[in-house]
Short mmCIF file of C-alpha atoms and ligand atoms in Angstrom, two decimals:
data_model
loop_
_atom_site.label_atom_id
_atom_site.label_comp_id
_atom_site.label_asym_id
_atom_site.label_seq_id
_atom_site.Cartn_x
_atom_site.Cartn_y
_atom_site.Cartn_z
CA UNK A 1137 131.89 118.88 108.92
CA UNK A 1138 133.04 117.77 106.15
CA UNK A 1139 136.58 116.93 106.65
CA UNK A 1140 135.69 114.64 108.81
CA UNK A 1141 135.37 112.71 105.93
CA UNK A 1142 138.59 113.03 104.71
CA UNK A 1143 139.54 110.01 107.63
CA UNK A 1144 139.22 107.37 104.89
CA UNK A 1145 142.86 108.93 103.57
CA UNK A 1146 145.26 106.51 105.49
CA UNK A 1147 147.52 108.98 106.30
CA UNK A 1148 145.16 109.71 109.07
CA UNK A 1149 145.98 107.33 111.69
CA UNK A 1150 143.97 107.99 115.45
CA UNK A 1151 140.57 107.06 116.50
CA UNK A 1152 137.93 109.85 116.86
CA UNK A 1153 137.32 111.32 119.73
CA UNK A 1154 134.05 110.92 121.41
CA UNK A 1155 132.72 114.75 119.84
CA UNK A 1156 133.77 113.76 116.61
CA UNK A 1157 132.16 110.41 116.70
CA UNK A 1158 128.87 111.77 117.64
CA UNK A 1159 129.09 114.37 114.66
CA UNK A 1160 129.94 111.21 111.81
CA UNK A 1161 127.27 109.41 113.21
CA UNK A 1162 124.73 112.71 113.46
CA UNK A 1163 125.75 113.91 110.08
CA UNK A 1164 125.45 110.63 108.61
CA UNK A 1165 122.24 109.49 110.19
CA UNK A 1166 120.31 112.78 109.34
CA UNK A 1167 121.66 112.27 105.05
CA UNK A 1168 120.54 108.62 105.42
CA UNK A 1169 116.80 109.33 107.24
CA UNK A 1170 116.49 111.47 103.91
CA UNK A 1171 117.67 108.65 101.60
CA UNK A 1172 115.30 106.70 99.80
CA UNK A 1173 117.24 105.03 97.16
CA UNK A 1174 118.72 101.86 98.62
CA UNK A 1175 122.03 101.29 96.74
CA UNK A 1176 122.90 104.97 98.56
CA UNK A 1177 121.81 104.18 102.03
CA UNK A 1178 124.11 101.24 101.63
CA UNK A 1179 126.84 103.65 99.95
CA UNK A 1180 126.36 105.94 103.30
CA UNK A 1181 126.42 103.40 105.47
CA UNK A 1182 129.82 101.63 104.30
CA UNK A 1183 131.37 105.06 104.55
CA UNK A 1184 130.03 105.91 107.87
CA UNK A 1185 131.20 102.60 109.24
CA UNK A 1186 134.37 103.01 107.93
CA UNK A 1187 134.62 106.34 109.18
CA UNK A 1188 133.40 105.15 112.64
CA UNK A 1189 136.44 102.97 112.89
CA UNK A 1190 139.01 103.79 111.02
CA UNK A 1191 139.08 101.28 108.14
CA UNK A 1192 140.82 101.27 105.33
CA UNK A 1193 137.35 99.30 103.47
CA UNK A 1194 134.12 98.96 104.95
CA UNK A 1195 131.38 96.93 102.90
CA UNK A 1196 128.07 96.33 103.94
CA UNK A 1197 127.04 93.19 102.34
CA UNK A 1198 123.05 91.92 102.16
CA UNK A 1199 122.29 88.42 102.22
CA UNK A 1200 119.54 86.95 99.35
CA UNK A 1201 118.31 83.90 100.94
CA UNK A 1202 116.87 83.21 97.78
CA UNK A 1203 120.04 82.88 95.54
CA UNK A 1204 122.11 81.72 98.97
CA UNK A 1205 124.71 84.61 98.30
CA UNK A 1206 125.69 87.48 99.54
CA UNK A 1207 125.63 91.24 97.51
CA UNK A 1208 126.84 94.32 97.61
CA UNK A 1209 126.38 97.76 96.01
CA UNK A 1210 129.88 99.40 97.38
CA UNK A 1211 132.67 97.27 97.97
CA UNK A 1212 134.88 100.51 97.06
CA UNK A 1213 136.00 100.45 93.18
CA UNK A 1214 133.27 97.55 92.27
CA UNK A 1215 130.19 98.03 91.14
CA UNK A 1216 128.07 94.99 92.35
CA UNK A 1217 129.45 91.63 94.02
CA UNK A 1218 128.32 88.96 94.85
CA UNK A 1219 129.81 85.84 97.00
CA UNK A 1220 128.31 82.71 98.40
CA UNK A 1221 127.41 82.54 101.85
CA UNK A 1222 129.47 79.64 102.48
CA UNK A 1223 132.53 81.63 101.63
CA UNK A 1224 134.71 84.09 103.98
CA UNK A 1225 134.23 85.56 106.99
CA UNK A 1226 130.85 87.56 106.26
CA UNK A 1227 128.69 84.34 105.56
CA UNK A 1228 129.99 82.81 108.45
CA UNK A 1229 129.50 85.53 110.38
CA UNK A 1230 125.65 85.61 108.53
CA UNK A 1231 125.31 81.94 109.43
CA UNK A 1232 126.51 81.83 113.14
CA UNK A 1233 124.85 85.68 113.92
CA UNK A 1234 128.48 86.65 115.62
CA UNK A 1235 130.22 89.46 115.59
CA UNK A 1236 134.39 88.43 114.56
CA UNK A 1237 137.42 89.87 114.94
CA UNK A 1238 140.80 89.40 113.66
CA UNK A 1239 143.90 90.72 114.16
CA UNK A 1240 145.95 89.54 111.20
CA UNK A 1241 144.62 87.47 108.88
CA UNK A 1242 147.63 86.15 107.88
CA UNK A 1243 148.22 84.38 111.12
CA UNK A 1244 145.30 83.80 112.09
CA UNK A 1245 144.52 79.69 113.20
CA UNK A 1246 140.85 79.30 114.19
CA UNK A 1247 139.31 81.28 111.03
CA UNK A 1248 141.72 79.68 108.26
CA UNK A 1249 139.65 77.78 106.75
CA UNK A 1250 137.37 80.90 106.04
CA UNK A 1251 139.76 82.95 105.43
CA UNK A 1252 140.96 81.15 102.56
CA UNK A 1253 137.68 80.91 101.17
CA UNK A 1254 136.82 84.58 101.33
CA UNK A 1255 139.63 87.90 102.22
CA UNK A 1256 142.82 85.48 101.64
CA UNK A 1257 141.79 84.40 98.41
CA UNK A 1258 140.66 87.98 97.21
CA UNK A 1259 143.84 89.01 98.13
CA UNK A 1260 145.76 86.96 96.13
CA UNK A 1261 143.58 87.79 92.96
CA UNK A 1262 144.09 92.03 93.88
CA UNK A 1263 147.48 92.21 95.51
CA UNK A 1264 145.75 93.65 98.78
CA UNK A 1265 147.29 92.98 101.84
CA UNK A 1266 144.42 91.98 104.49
CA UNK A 1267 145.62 92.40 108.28
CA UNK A 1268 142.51 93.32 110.21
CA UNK A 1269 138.95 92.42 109.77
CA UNK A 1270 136.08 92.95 111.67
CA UNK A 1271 132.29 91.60 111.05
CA UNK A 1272 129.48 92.05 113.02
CA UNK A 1273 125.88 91.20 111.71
CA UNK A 1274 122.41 92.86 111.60
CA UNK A 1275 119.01 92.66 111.45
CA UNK A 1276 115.75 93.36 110.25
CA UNK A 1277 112.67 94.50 112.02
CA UNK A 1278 111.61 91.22 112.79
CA UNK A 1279 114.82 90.41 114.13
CA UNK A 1280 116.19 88.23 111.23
CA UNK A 1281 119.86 88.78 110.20
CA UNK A 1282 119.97 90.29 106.81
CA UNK A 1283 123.60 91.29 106.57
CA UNK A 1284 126.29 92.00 108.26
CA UNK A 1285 129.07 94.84 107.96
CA UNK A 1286 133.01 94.10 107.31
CA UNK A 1287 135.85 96.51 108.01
CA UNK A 1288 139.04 95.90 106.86
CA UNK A 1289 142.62 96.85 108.23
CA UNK A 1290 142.31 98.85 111.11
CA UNK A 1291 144.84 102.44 110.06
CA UNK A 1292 145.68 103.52 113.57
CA UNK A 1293 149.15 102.64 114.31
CA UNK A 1294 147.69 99.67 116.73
CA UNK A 1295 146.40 98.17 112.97
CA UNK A 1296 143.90 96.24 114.96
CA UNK A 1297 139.88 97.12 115.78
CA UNK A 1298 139.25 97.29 119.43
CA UNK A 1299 136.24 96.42 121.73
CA UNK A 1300 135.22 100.05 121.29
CA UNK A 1301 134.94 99.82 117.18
CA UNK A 1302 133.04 97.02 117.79
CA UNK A 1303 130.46 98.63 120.01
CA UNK A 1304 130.37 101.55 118.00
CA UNK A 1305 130.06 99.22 114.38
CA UNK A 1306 127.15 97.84 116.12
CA UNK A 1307 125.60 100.75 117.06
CA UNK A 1308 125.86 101.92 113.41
CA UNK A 1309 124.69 98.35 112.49
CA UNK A 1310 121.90 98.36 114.61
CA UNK A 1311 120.67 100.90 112.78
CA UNK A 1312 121.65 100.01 109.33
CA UNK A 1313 118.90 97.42 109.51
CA UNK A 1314 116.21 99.31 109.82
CA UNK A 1315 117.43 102.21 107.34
CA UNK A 1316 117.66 99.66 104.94
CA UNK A 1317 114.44 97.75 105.18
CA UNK A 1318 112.40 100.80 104.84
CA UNK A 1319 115.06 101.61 101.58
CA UNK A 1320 113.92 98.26 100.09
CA UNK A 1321 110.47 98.63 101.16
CA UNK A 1322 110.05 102.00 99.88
CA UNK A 1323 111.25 100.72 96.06
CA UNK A 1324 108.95 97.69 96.88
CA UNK A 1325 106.18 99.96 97.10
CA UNK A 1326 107.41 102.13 94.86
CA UNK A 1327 107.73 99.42 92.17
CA UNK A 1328 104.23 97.47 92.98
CA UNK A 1329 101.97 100.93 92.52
CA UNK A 1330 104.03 101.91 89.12
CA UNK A 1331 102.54 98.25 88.17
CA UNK A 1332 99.09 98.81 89.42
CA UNK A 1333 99.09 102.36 87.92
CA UNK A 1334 100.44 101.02 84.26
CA UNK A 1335 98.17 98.22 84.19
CA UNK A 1336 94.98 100.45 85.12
CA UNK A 1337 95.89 103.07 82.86
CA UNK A 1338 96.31 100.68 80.01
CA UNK A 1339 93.20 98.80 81.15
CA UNK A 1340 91.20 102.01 80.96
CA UNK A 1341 93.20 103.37 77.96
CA UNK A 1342 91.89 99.57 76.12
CA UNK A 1343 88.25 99.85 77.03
CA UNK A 1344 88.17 103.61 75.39
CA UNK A 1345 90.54 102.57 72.32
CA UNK A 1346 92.10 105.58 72.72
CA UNK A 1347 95.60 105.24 71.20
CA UNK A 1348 98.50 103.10 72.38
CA UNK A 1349 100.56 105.90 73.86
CA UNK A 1350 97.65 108.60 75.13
CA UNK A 1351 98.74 107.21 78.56
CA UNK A 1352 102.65 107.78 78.26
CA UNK A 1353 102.28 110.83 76.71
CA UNK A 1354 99.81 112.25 79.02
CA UNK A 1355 102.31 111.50 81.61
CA UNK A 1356 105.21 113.07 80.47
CA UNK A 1357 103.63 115.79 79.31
CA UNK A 1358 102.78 116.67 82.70
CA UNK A 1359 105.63 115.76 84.36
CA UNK A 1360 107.43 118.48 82.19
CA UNK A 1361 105.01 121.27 82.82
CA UNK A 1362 105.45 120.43 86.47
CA UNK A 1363 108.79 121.16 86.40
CA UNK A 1364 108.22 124.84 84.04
CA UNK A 1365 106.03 125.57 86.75
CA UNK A 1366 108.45 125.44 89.22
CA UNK A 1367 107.22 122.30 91.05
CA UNK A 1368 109.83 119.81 93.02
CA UNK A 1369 111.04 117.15 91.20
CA UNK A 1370 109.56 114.72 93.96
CA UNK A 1371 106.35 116.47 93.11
CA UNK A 1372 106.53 115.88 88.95
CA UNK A 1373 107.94 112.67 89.65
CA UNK A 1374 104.34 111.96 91.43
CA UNK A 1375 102.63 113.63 89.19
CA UNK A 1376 104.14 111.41 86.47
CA UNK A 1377 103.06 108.42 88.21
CA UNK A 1378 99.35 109.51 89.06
CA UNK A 1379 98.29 111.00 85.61
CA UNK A 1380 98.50 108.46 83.84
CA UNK A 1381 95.18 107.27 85.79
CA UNK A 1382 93.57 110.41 84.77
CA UNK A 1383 90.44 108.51 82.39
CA UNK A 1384 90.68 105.26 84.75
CA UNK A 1385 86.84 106.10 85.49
CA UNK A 1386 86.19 105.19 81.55
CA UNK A 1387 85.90 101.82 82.48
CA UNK A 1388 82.38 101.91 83.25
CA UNK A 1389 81.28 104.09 80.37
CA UNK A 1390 79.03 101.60 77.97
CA UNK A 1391 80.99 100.99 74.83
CA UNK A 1392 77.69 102.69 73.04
CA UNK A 1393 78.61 105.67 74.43
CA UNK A 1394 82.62 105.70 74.68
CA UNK A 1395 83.25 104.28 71.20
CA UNK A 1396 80.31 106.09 69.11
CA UNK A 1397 81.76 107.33 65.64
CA UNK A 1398 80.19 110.69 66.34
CA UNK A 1399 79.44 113.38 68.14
CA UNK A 1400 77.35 112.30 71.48
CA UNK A 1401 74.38 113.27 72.27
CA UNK A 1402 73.34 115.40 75.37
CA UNK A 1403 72.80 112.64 77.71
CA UNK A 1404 75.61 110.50 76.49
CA UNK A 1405 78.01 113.44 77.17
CA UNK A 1406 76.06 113.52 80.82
CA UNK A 1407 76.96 110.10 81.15
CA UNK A 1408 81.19 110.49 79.75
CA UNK A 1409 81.40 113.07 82.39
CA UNK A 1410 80.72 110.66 84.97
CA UNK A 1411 84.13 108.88 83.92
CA UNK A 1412 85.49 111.70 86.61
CA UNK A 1413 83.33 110.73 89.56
CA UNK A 1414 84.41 106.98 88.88
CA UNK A 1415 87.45 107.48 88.77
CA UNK A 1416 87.81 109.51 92.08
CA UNK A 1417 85.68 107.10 93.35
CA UNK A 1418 88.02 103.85 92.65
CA UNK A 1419 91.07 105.39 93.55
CA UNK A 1420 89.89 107.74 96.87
CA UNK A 1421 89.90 105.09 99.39
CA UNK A 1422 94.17 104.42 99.28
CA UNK A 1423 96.17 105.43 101.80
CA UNK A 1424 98.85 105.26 98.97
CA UNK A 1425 100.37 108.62 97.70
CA UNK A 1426 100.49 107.94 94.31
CA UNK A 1427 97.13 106.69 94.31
CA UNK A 1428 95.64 109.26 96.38
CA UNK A 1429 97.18 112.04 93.70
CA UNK A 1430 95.82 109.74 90.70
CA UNK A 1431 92.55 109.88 92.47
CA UNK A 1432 92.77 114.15 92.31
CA UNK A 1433 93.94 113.95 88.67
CA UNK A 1434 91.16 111.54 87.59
CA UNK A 1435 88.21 114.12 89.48
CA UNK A 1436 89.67 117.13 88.61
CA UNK A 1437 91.04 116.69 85.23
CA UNK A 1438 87.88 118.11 83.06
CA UNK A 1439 87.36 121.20 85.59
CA UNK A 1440 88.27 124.69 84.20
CA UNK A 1441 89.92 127.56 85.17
CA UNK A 1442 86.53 129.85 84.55
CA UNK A 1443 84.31 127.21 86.84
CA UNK A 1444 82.42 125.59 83.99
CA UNK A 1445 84.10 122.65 83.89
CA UNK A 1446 83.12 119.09 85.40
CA UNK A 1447 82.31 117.42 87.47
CA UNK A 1448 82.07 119.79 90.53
CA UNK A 1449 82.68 123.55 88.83
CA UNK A 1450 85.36 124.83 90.71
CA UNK A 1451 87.16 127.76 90.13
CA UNK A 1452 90.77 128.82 89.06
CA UNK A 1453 93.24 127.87 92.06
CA UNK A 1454 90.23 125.40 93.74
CA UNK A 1455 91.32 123.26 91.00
CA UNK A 1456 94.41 121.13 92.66
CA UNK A 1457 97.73 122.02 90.48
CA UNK A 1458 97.82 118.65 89.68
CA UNK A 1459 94.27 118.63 88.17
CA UNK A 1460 95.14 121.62 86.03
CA UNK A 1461 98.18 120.29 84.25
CA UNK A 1462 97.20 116.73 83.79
CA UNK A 1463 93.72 118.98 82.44
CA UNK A 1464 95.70 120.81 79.38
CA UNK A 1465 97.98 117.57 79.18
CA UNK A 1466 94.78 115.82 78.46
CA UNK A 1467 93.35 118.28 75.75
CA UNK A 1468 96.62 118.84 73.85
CA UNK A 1469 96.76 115.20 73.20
CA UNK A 1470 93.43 114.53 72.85
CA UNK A 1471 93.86 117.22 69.88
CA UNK A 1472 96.95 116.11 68.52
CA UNK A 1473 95.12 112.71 68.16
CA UNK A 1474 92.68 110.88 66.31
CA UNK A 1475 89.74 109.64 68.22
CA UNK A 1476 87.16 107.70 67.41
CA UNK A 1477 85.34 110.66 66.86
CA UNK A 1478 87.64 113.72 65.52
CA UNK A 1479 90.52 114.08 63.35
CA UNK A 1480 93.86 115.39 64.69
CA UNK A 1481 94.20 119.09 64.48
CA UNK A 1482 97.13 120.85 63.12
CA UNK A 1483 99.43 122.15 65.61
CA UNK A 1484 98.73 125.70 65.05
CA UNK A 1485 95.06 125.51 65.28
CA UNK A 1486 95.94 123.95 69.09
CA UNK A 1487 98.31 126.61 70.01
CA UNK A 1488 94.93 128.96 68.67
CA UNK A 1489 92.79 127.25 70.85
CA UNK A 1490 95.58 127.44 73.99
CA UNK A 1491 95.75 130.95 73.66
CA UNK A 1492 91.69 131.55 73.34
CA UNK A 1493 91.21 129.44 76.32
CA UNK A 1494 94.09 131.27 78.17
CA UNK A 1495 92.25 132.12 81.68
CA UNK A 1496 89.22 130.59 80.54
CA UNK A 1497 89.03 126.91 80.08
CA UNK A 1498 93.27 126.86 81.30
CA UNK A 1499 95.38 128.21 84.46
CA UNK A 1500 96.97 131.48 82.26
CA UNK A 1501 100.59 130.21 84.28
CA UNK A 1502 100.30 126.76 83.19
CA UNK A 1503 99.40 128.10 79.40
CA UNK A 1504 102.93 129.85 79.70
CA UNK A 1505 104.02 126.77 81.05
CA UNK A 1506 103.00 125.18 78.25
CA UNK A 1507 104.15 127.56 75.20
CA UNK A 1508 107.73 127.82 77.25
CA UNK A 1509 108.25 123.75 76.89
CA UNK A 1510 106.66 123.12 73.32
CA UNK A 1511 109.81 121.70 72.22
CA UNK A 1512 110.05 119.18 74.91
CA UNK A 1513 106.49 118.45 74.15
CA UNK A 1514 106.85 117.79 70.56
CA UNK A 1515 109.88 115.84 71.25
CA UNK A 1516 107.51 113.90 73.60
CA UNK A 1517 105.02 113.56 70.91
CA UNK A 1518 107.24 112.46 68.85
CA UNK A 1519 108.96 110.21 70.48
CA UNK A 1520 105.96 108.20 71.57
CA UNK A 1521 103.78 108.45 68.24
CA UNK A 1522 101.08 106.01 67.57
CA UNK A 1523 102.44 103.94 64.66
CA UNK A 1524 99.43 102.19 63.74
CA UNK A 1525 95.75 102.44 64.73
CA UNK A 1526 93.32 99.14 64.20
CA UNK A 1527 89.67 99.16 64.22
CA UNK A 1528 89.03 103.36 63.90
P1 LIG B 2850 89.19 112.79 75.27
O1 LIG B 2850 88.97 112.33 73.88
O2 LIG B 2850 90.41 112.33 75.98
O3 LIG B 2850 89.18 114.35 75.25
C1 LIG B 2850 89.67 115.06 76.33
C2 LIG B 2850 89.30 116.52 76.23
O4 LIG B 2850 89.92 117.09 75.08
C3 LIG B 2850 87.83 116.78 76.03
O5 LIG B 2850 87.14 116.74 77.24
C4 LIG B 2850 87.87 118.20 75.44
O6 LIG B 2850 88.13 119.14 76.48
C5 LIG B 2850 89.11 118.15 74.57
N1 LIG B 2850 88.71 117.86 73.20
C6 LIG B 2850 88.76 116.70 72.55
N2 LIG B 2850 88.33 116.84 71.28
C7 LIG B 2850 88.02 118.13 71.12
C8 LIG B 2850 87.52 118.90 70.02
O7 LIG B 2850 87.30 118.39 68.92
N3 LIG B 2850 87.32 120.21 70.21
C9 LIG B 2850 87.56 120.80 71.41
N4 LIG B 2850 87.36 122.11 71.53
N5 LIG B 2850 88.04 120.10 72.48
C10 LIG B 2850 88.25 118.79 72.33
P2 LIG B 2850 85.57 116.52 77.24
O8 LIG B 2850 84.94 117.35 76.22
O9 LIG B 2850 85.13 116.68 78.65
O10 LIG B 2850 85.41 115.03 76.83
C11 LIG B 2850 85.72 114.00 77.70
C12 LIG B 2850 85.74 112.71 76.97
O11 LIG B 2850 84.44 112.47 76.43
C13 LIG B 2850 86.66 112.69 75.76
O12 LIG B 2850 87.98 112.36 76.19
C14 LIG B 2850 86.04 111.57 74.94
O13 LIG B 2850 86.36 110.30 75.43
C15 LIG B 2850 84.57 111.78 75.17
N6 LIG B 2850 83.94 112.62 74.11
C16 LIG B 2850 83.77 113.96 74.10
N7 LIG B 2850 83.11 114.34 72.99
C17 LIG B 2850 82.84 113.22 72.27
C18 LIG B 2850 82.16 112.97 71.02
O14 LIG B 2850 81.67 113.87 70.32
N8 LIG B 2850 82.08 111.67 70.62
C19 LIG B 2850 82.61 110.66 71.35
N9 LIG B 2850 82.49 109.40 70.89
N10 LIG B 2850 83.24 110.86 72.53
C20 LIG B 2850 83.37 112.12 72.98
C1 LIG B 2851 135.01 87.73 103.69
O1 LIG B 2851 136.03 87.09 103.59
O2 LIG B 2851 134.48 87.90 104.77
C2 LIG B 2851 134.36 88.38 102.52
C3 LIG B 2851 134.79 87.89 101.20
C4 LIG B 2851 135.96 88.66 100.65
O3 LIG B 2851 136.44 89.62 101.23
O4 LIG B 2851 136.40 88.27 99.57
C1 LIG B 2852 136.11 94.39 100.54
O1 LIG B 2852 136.25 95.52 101.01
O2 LIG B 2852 135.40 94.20 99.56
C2 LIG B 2852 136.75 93.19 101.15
C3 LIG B 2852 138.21 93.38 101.38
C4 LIG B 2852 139.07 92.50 100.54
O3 LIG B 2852 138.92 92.47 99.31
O4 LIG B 2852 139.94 91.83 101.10
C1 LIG B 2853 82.10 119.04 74.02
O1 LIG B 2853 82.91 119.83 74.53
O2 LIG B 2853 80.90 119.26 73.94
C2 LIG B 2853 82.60 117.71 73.50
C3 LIG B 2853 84.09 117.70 73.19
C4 LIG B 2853 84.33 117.92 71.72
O3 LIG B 2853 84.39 119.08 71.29
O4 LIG B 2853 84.49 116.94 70.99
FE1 LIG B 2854 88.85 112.53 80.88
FE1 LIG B 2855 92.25 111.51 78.42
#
């Protein structure tokens, strides 16, 4: 259906008929309800509104109480604006929670005033030629208004929006609301658990003096081999966020044991490998997804492909995806590193030990994985080298 789209051309010039309004608003509803990031919801919904009624412009502007202003992502050709809510017909719209209509701007007596604070003077800076203009507001969840939606010039021959555009802007307005709340609640969320994930990482990446970029690297590493191995982007993108929380359980190993010079004894090792049970059990109890997948990695991320890892000894495809990559992730750095205890290796005598371990201690796919993307993952090693390392 998508010529439909092709309305926005103003050489089209008749309202939609009732079928073809119900298609816009099903074909745009069901590419919004998959839409996540908000600056596109509010892209789709300024086209679907001006689709809806036959605009030449539709914006959907956002109100930030905290700055008094009003923004938006898509006035058409501009990349972000912004406008004070005492100016033009959207803030007053905002501030009185009315829908308004107008049939020429020009002419227009009660809404002067506003005009020439908001379309008339725009128009004199652009050279557009504002006749129509139709706002209605919307709301959130709880009911407060949080923006409103503006059409401009109406390009049916009539060149003014009737009752029916504005039923059917509110309709799509109605909605808009609630798209966009859960759009800016999902990068809310989105945002906040990056935090709590960076901070706990580097918390537990601190405690174990590991080096500065273990963490980062860890993370990207596996966030490549996700993709090699054919996994979603959605689903490395994840994985990128959780396994960096893979060693979060090292923050209740005793610094006897997690920073000794040397090789550990047989019940210090018992207690290190305990790091995966704390881990798992810090991060189990979120509802969270990126939490709950951090709270695989950091159980799972010392079992083996053979069943002799730790901590539960499960076997080959037992082991969660997720636990394997972030697993060989894990070791490769770990190798290509200094620790406390153990010199870097070469790189060859790591690809050696890849290979040996191929169906034993790793997934054989995710060794293939691995060998297939070692330029990406020396470009990643490279990129985010430890520069200097104090106190080893
Ligand atoms: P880590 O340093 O992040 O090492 C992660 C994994 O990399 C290790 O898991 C192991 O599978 C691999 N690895 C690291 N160094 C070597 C190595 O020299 N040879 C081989 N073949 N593999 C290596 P693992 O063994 O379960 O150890 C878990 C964590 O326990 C390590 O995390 C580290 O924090 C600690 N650890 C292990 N061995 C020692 C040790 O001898 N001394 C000290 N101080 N800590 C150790
Ligand atoms: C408005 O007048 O409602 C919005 C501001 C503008 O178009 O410049
Ligand atoms: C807009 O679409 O951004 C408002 C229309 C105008 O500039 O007059
Ligand atoms: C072990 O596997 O026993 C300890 C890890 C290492 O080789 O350093
Ligand atoms: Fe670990
Ligand atoms: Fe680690």
């Amino acid at each position: 259906m998508h010529e439909m789209y092709e309305f926005e051309t103003p050489r089209i010039k008749r309202d939609l008929e009732p079928e073809e309004l119900l298609q816009v608003i099903l074909d745009y509803a069901a590419k919004i309800a998959n839409e996540r990031n908000l600056d596109n919801v509010l892209s789709l919904m300024a086209d679907m509104g001006k689709v809806i009624v036959v605009a030449d412009r539709c914006t959907v502007w956002l109100l930030d109480s905290q700055r008094n202003e009003l923004w938006t992502k898509v006035a058409h050709g501009v990349t972000e604006l912004r406008i004070p809510v005492g100016a033009g017909l959207a803030g007053h719209s905002i501030a009185t929670g009315q829908p308004v209509f107008i049939d020429d701007a020009y002419s227009d007596v009660e809404y002067r005033d506003v005009l020439m604070s908001g379309a008339l003077k725009t128009d004199l800076q652009t050279g557009y030629r504002t006749k129509a203009l139709m706002v209605i507001p919307f709301r959130n969840n709880e009911g407060e208004i949080m923006g409103c939606y503006q059409a401009v010039n109406k390009m049916t021959p009539s060149q003014v929006f009737s009752d029916k555009d504005l039923r059917n802007l509110t309709l799509a307005a109605s909605y808009s609301g609630k798209s966009i709340e859960s759009a800016m609640l999902a990068e809310e969320i989105e945002e906040t658990q990056k935090e709590i994930i960076f901070t706990m990482g580097e918390i537990g990446e601190s405690r174990s003096k590991e080096t500065g970029n273990h963490v980062k690297r860890v993370a990207e590493y596996s966030y490549v081999l996700a993709l090699a191995l054919g996994l979603s982007q959605s689903e490395a993108e994840l994985l990128k966020m959780a396994s960096p929380m893979h060693d979060i359980g090292k923050v209740a190993i005793p610094d006897s044991v997690l920073k000794k010079p040397g090789k550990l004894t047989d019940e210090e090792y018992d207690i290190m490998k305990t790091h995966t049970d704390i881990g798992y059990n810090l991060l189990k109890n979120s509802k969270r997804k990126i939490l709950k997948t951090a709270a695989i990695v950091a159980e799972q991320h010392h079992e083996k492909w053979n069943g002799k890892g730790y901590p539960r000894g499960l076997h080959g495809e037992e082991i969660h995806i997720f636990g394997r990559i972030t697993g060989i992730a894990d070791v490769f750095d770990a190798l290509a590193s200094d620790r406390v205890y153990k010199k870097a290796w070469e790189l060859d005598r790591i690809l050696n030990l890849f290979k040996e371990e191929r169906g034993h201690h790793f997934d054989p796919n995710v060794v293939d994985a691995f060998m297939d993307s070692l330029p990406k993952i020396l470009d990643i090693r490279d990129r985010y080298a430890d520069h200097m390392l104090e106190a080893q």
